[in-house]
Amino acid sequence: MIRIGTAGWSIPKEHACFFPAEGSHLERYAGALNAVEINSSFYRPHRRTTYERWATSVQEDFRFAVKIPKAITHERHLRDATDRLEQFLMEVDGLGPKLGPLLVQLPPSLRFENGVADSFLVELRDRFTGGIACEPRHDSWFVPAVEALLKDLRIARVAADPAPVPTAGDPGGGRGLSYYRLHGSPRIYYSPYDAERRAEVAGKLARDAVAGIAAWCIFDNTAAFAAAGDAIATKNLVRLRIDDG
């Protein structure tokens, strides 16, 4: 399954015509796209019952990716995070079978530190058997030893745009999952993507699917409301590629 969505489920008025007119924002969003990335979990915890309510609002084949809290990644820097990780996993379990990958986005200044980063990732994998995508942004993460660790743990390295280091634009780590995270370029979080770039992304998603790789694509260029339009256009391009064989 190829999953395409946005960071959050807001529906800008300029793209509202692509979504059903009735229902809550989440219900309408899920009527047009099959995945979403929950970013609000990065800033604050949500009750398990909130996740349960969200899960009941969408169709059976819809999936939620959920961003791990900044209390773990940006405040504790992956150290001594067991208590917060346990709380987070208990909360997101409310999504049940509609829970997709967990996203671990790391601050640009966070180096890979032996005994800290690897210990956290091992603990996370021990506690969670589903998909995990890691978005490192410090160049110390883009070395063969870390790549081997991610492969061993079946943790995908996010393919990010713009790429903070040259190899960050391609998927890495465990290759059972591709997780493309498109932040807008040239102006991060604001710029929409042009037709050529969307076609390129659609081609990568289709090739991943043919190879048996679960392919996710999340548009995070939400600041000027471009993400929804990019997601819908990319979904349509993927459908055309699949229909054409």
mmCIF file of C-alpha atoms in Angstrom:
data_model
loop_
_atom_site.group_PDB
_atom_site.id
_atom_site.type_symbol
_atom_site.label_atom_id
_atom_site.label_comp_id
_atom_site.label_asym_id
_atom_site.label_seq_id
_atom_site.Cartn_x
_atom_site.Cartn_y
_atom_site.Cartn_z
ATOM 1 C CA MET A 1 0.000 0.000 0.000
ATOM 2 C CA ILE A 2 1.228 3.453 -0.910
ATOM 3 C CA ARG A 3 0.226 6.015 1.694
ATOM 4 C CA ILE A 4 0.193 9.723 0.966
ATOM 5 C CA GLY A 5 -0.849 12.458 3.353
ATOM 6 C CA THR A 6 0.098 15.607 5.197
ATOM 7 C CA ALA A 7 1.384 16.633 8.600
ATOM 8 C CA GLY A 8 -1.939 17.176 10.362
ATOM 9 C CA TRP A 9 -5.352 17.032 8.737
ATOM 10 C CA SER A 10 -6.240 20.655 8.132
ATOM 11 C CA ILE A 11 -8.119 21.332 4.890
ATOM 12 C CA PRO A 12 -7.277 24.751 3.409
ATOM 13 C CA LYS A 13 -10.170 26.452 1.674
ATOM 14 C CA GLU A 14 -8.258 26.595 -1.611
ATOM 15 C CA HIS A 15 -8.108 22.781 -1.660
ATOM 16 C CA ALA A 16 -11.482 22.047 -0.056
ATOM 17 C CA CYS A 17 -12.981 20.966 -3.387
ATOM 18 C CA PHE A 18 -10.882 17.786 -3.291
ATOM 19 C CA PHE A 19 -12.406 16.648 0.021
ATOM 20 C CA PRO A 20 -15.936 15.624 1.046
ATOM 21 C CA ALA A 21 -18.081 18.509 2.232
ATOM 22 C CA GLU A 22 -19.605 16.773 5.256
ATOM 23 C CA GLY A 23 -18.125 15.514 8.504
ATOM 24 C CA SER A 24 -15.393 16.572 10.902
ATOM 25 C CA HIS A 25 -12.082 17.794 9.519
ATOM 26 C CA LEU A 26 -10.555 14.356 10.073
ATOM 27 C CA GLU A 27 -13.493 12.543 8.478
ATOM 28 C CA ARG A 28 -13.346 14.828 5.451
ATOM 29 C CA TYR A 29 -9.578 14.496 5.189
ATOM 30 C CA ALA A 30 -9.792 10.693 5.330
ATOM 31 C CA GLY A 31 -12.336 10.791 2.520
ATOM 32 C CA ALA A 32 -9.590 11.878 0.106
ATOM 33 C CA LEU A 33 -6.268 10.657 1.559
ATOM 34 C CA ASN A 34 -5.331 7.373 3.218
ATOM 35 C CA ALA A 35 -2.737 8.513 5.749
ATOM 36 C CA VAL A 36 -1.818 11.367 8.048
ATOM 37 C CA GLU A 37 1.108 12.234 10.289
ATOM 38 C CA ILE A 38 0.102 13.355 13.780
ATOM 39 C CA ASN A 39 2.535 16.132 14.705
ATOM 40 C CA SER A 40 0.691 17.502 17.742
ATOM 41 C CA SER A 41 1.998 14.521 19.744
ATOM 42 C CA PHE A 42 5.455 16.097 19.421
ATOM 43 C CA TYR A 43 4.351 19.090 21.495
ATOM 44 C CA ARG A 44 1.961 17.585 24.023
ATOM 45 C CA PRO A 45 0.544 14.221 25.095
ATOM 46 C CA HIS A 46 -2.927 13.108 24.043
ATOM 47 C CA ARG A 47 -5.196 10.854 26.036
ATOM 48 C CA ARG A 48 -5.524 7.293 24.839
ATOM 49 C CA THR A 49 -9.236 7.978 24.457
ATOM 50 C CA THR A 50 -8.427 10.795 22.022
ATOM 51 C CA TYR A 51 -6.480 8.394 19.818
ATOM 52 C CA GLU A 52 -9.357 5.910 20.079
ATOM 53 C CA ARG A 53 -11.801 8.593 18.931
ATOM 54 C CA TRP A 54 -9.603 9.508 15.980
ATOM 55 C CA ALA A 55 -9.360 5.852 14.980
ATOM 56 C CA THR A 56 -13.147 5.474 14.902
ATOM 57 C CA SER A 57 -13.449 8.562 12.679
ATOM 58 C CA VAL A 58 -11.706 7.035 9.655
ATOM 59 C CA GLN A 59 -12.172 4.084 7.325
ATOM 60 C CA GLU A 60 -10.600 0.697 8.006
ATOM 61 C CA ASP A 61 -7.695 1.104 5.580
ATOM 62 C CA PHE A 62 -6.617 4.518 6.895
ATOM 63 C CA ARG A 63 -3.376 4.748 8.885
ATOM 64 C CA PHE A 64 -1.849 7.276 11.301
ATOM 65 C CA ALA A 65 1.869 7.924 11.630
ATOM 66 C CA VAL A 66 2.670 9.504 14.985
ATOM 67 C CA LYS A 67 5.599 11.748 15.883
ATOM 68 C CA ILE A 68 7.453 10.867 19.085
ATOM 69 C CA PRO A 69 7.385 13.655 21.720
ATOM 70 C CA LYS A 70 10.066 16.333 21.791
ATOM 71 C CA ALA A 71 10.407 15.595 25.514
ATOM 72 C CA ILE A 72 12.250 12.459 24.375
ATOM 73 C CA THR A 73 14.115 13.710 21.308
ATOM 74 C CA HIS A 74 14.791 17.409 21.910
ATOM 75 C CA GLU A 75 14.731 17.774 25.683
ATOM 76 C CA ARG A 76 16.136 14.496 27.017
ATOM 77 C CA HIS A 77 18.157 13.893 23.827
ATOM 78 C CA LEU A 78 17.219 10.187 23.926
ATOM 79 C CA ARG A 79 18.611 9.803 27.481
ATOM 80 C CA ASP A 80 16.648 8.328 30.394
ATOM 81 C CA ALA A 81 13.435 8.384 28.370
ATOM 82 C CA THR A 82 11.881 5.057 29.370
ATOM 83 C CA ASP A 83 9.081 6.583 31.427
ATOM 84 C CA ARG A 84 8.043 9.027 28.710
ATOM 85 C CA LEU A 85 8.328 6.380 26.009
ATOM 86 C CA GLU A 86 6.114 3.993 27.968
ATOM 87 C CA GLN A 87 3.479 6.714 28.388
ATOM 88 C CA PHE A 88 3.589 7.612 24.687
ATOM 89 C CA LEU A 89 3.275 4.002 23.523
ATOM 90 C CA MET A 90 0.345 3.437 25.883
ATOM 91 C CA GLU A 91 -1.395 6.496 24.448
ATOM 92 C CA VAL A 92 -0.889 5.712 20.747
ATOM 93 C CA ASP A 93 -1.973 2.124 21.255
ATOM 94 C CA GLY A 94 -5.467 3.625 21.287
ATOM 95 C CA LEU A 95 -5.221 3.776 17.484
ATOM 96 C CA GLY A 96 -5.245 -0.020 17.397
ATOM 97 C CA PRO A 97 -4.705 -1.520 13.924
ATOM 98 C CA LYS A 98 -4.831 1.968 12.384
ATOM 99 C CA LEU A 99 -1.487 2.875 13.952
ATOM 100 C CA GLY A 100 1.192 3.202 11.271
ATOM 101 C CA PRO A 101 4.870 4.111 11.735
ATOM 102 C CA LEU A 102 6.299 6.059 14.628
ATOM 103 C CA LEU A 103 8.419 9.031 13.544
ATOM 104 C CA VAL A 104 11.586 9.885 15.473
ATOM 105 C CA GLN A 105 12.680 13.338 14.307
ATOM 106 C CA LEU A 106 15.952 14.443 15.862
ATOM 107 C CA PRO A 107 17.244 17.988 16.385
ATOM 108 C CA PRO A 108 19.933 19.150 13.920
ATOM 109 C CA SER A 109 22.461 19.444 16.745
ATOM 110 C CA LEU A 110 21.998 15.892 18.073
ATOM 111 C CA ARG A 111 25.035 13.779 17.254
ATOM 112 C CA PHE A 112 24.912 10.006 17.153
ATOM 113 C CA GLU A 113 26.388 8.972 20.492
ATOM 114 C CA ASN A 114 27.264 5.350 21.176
ATOM 115 C CA GLY A 115 25.609 4.106 24.328
ATOM 116 C CA VAL A 116 22.834 6.696 24.053
ATOM 117 C CA ALA A 117 21.306 6.787 20.577
ATOM 118 C CA ASP A 118 21.755 3.082 19.930
ATOM 119 C CA SER A 119 20.401 2.178 23.371
ATOM 120 C CA PHE A 120 17.282 4.259 22.793
ATOM 121 C CA LEU A 121 16.647 2.778 19.349
ATOM 122 C CA VAL A 122 17.087 -0.768 20.680
ATOM 123 C CA GLU A 123 14.645 -0.028 23.495
ATOM 124 C CA LEU A 124 12.137 1.489 21.088
ATOM 125 C CA ARG A 125 12.341 -1.536 18.793
ATOM 126 C CA ASP A 126 11.971 -3.907 21.745
ATOM 127 C CA ARG A 127 8.826 -2.117 22.840
ATOM 128 C CA PHE A 128 7.259 -1.504 19.422
ATOM 129 C CA THR A 129 7.057 -4.091 16.656
ATOM 130 C CA GLY A 130 5.532 -1.844 13.977
ATOM 131 C CA GLY A 131 7.134 0.537 11.510
ATOM 132 C CA ILE A 132 9.640 3.105 12.758
ATOM 133 C CA ALA A 133 11.072 5.982 10.730
ATOM 134 C CA CYS A 134 13.989 8.051 12.012
ATOM 135 C CA GLU A 135 14.786 11.527 10.674
ATOM 136 C CA PRO A 136 18.303 12.441 11.840
ATOM 137 C CA ARG A 137 19.720 15.794 10.793
ATOM 138 C CA HIS A 138 23.314 15.698 12.070
ATOM 139 C CA ASP A 139 25.929 14.310 9.711
ATOM 140 C CA SER A 140 27.228 11.852 12.345
ATOM 141 C CA TRP A 141 24.137 9.702 11.640
ATOM 142 C CA PHE A 142 25.020 9.268 7.969
ATOM 143 C CA VAL A 143 27.873 6.784 8.316
ATOM 144 C CA PRO A 144 28.038 3.042 7.571
ATOM 145 C CA ALA A 145 27.938 1.933 11.221
ATOM 146 C CA VAL A 146 24.696 3.805 11.926
ATOM 147 C CA GLU A 147 23.220 2.634 8.637
ATOM 148 C CA ALA A 148 23.964 -0.969 9.659
ATOM 149 C CA LEU A 149 22.364 -0.413 13.070
ATOM 150 C CA LEU A 150 19.183 0.953 11.505
ATOM 151 C CA LYS A 151 19.040 -2.009 9.125
ATOM 152 C CA ASP A 152 19.498 -4.480 11.969
ATOM 153 C CA LEU A 153 16.702 -2.829 13.948
ATOM 154 C CA ARG A 154 14.391 -2.566 10.913
ATOM 155 C CA ILE A 155 14.212 1.211 11.343
ATOM 156 C CA ALA A 156 13.842 3.250 8.168
ATOM 157 C CA ARG A 157 15.826 6.426 7.709
ATOM 158 C CA VAL A 158 13.583 9.199 6.420
ATOM 159 C CA ALA A 159 14.156 10.565 2.927
ATOM 160 C CA ALA A 160 13.924 14.290 3.657
ATOM 161 C CA ASP A 161 13.516 17.293 1.406
ATOM 162 C CA PRO A 162 15.346 19.603 1.726
ATOM 163 C CA ALA A 163 18.122 17.187 2.663
ATOM 164 C CA PRO A 164 20.264 18.396 5.600
ATOM 165 C CA VAL A 165 23.207 16.350 4.269
ATOM 166 C CA PRO A 166 23.621 15.033 0.698
ATOM 167 C CA THR A 167 22.534 11.435 1.386
ATOM 168 C CA ALA A 168 19.540 12.416 3.536
ATOM 169 C CA GLY A 169 17.325 12.822 0.472
ATOM 170 C CA ASP A 170 17.259 9.077 -0.167
ATOM 171 C CA PRO A 171 15.631 6.365 1.966
ATOM 172 C CA GLY A 172 18.011 4.423 4.163
ATOM 173 C CA GLY A 173 18.200 2.038 7.072
ATOM 174 C CA GLY A 174 15.715 -0.810 7.139
ATOM 175 C CA ARG A 175 14.214 -1.103 3.677
ATOM 176 C CA GLY A 176 10.890 -2.650 4.582
ATOM 177 C CA LEU A 177 9.603 0.923 4.821
ATOM 178 C CA SER A 178 10.218 4.088 2.817
ATOM 179 C CA TYR A 179 9.187 7.299 4.537
ATOM 180 C CA TYR A 180 9.453 10.425 2.397
ATOM 181 C CA ARG A 181 9.067 13.670 4.345
ATOM 182 C CA LEU A 182 8.759 16.714 2.108
ATOM 183 C CA HIS A 183 9.093 20.012 3.949
ATOM 184 C CA GLY A 184 8.841 22.399 0.992
ATOM 185 C CA SER A 185 11.596 23.731 -1.218
ATOM 186 C CA PRO A 186 13.196 26.186 -1.730
ATOM 187 C CA ARG A 187 11.441 27.802 1.246
ATOM 188 C CA ILE A 188 11.085 25.164 3.912
ATOM 189 C CA TYR A 189 7.539 24.666 5.260
ATOM 190 C CA TYR A 190 6.121 27.196 2.778
ATOM 191 C CA SER A 191 6.983 26.376 -0.828
ATOM 192 C CA PRO A 192 4.709 24.119 -2.879
ATOM 193 C CA TYR A 193 6.315 21.539 -5.152
ATOM 194 C CA ASP A 194 6.195 21.887 -8.885
ATOM 195 C CA ALA A 195 4.766 19.265 -11.242
ATOM 196 C CA GLU A 196 8.184 17.859 -12.082
ATOM 197 C CA ARG A 197 9.092 17.226 -8.449
ATOM 198 C CA ARG A 198 5.712 15.663 -7.685
ATOM 199 C CA ALA A 199 6.112 13.351 -10.681
ATOM 200 C CA GLU A 200 9.556 12.340 -9.423
ATOM 201 C CA VAL A 201 8.151 11.505 -5.988
ATOM 202 C CA ALA A 202 5.246 9.553 -7.510
ATOM 203 C CA GLY A 203 7.724 7.490 -9.502
ATOM 204 C CA LYS A 204 9.716 6.626 -6.382
ATOM 205 C CA LEU A 205 6.590 5.615 -4.487
ATOM 206 C CA ALA A 206 5.420 3.396 -7.337
ATOM 207 C CA ARG A 207 8.836 1.730 -7.631
ATOM 208 C CA ASP A 208 8.934 1.073 -3.888
ATOM 209 C CA ALA A 209 5.502 -0.525 -4.010
ATOM 210 C CA VAL A 210 6.515 -2.775 -6.915
ATOM 211 C CA ALA A 211 9.552 -3.844 -4.864
ATOM 212 C CA GLY A 212 7.287 -4.781 -1.946
ATOM 213 C CA ILE A 213 8.335 -1.839 0.211
ATOM 214 C CA ALA A 214 5.683 -0.052 2.263
ATOM 215 C CA ALA A 215 5.842 3.505 0.926
ATOM 216 C CA TRP A 216 4.793 6.600 2.871
ATOM 217 C CA CYS A 217 4.918 10.189 1.655
ATOM 218 C CA ILE A 218 4.094 13.038 4.022
ATOM 219 C CA PHE A 219 3.991 16.672 2.898
ATOM 220 C CA ASP A 220 5.006 18.978 5.743
ATOM 221 C CA ASN A 221 4.881 22.259 3.778
ATOM 222 C CA THR A 222 1.821 23.364 5.720
ATOM 223 C CA ALA A 223 2.728 26.947 6.682
ATOM 224 C CA ALA A 224 1.205 28.435 3.523
ATOM 225 C CA PHE A 225 -1.319 25.591 3.029
ATOM 226 C CA ALA A 226 0.520 23.912 0.135
ATOM 227 C CA ALA A 227 0.649 20.402 1.608
ATOM 228 C CA ALA A 228 -2.911 19.295 0.857
ATOM 229 C CA GLY A 229 -2.688 20.269 -2.794
ATOM 230 C CA ASP A 230 0.677 18.529 -3.186
ATOM 231 C CA ALA A 231 -0.653 15.369 -1.530
ATOM 232 C CA ILE A 232 -3.758 15.193 -3.740
ATOM 233 C CA ALA A 233 -1.749 15.839 -6.915
ATOM 234 C CA THR A 234 0.837 13.203 -5.987
ATOM 235 C CA LYS A 235 -1.865 10.675 -5.166
ATOM 236 C CA ASN A 236 -3.375 11.173 -8.605
ATOM 237 C CA LEU A 237 0.019 10.780 -10.277
ATOM 238 C CA VAL A 238 0.666 7.528 -8.422
ATOM 239 C CA ARG A 239 -2.733 6.216 -9.459
ATOM 240 C CA LEU A 240 -1.975 6.990 -13.114
ATOM 241 C CA ARG A 241 1.367 5.185 -12.899
ATOM 242 C CA ILE A 242 -0.221 2.113 -11.340
ATOM 243 C CA ASP A 243 -3.084 2.094 -13.861
ATOM 244 C CA ASP A 244 -0.528 2.281 -16.681
ATOM 245 C CA GLY A 245 1.274 -0.736 -15.220
#
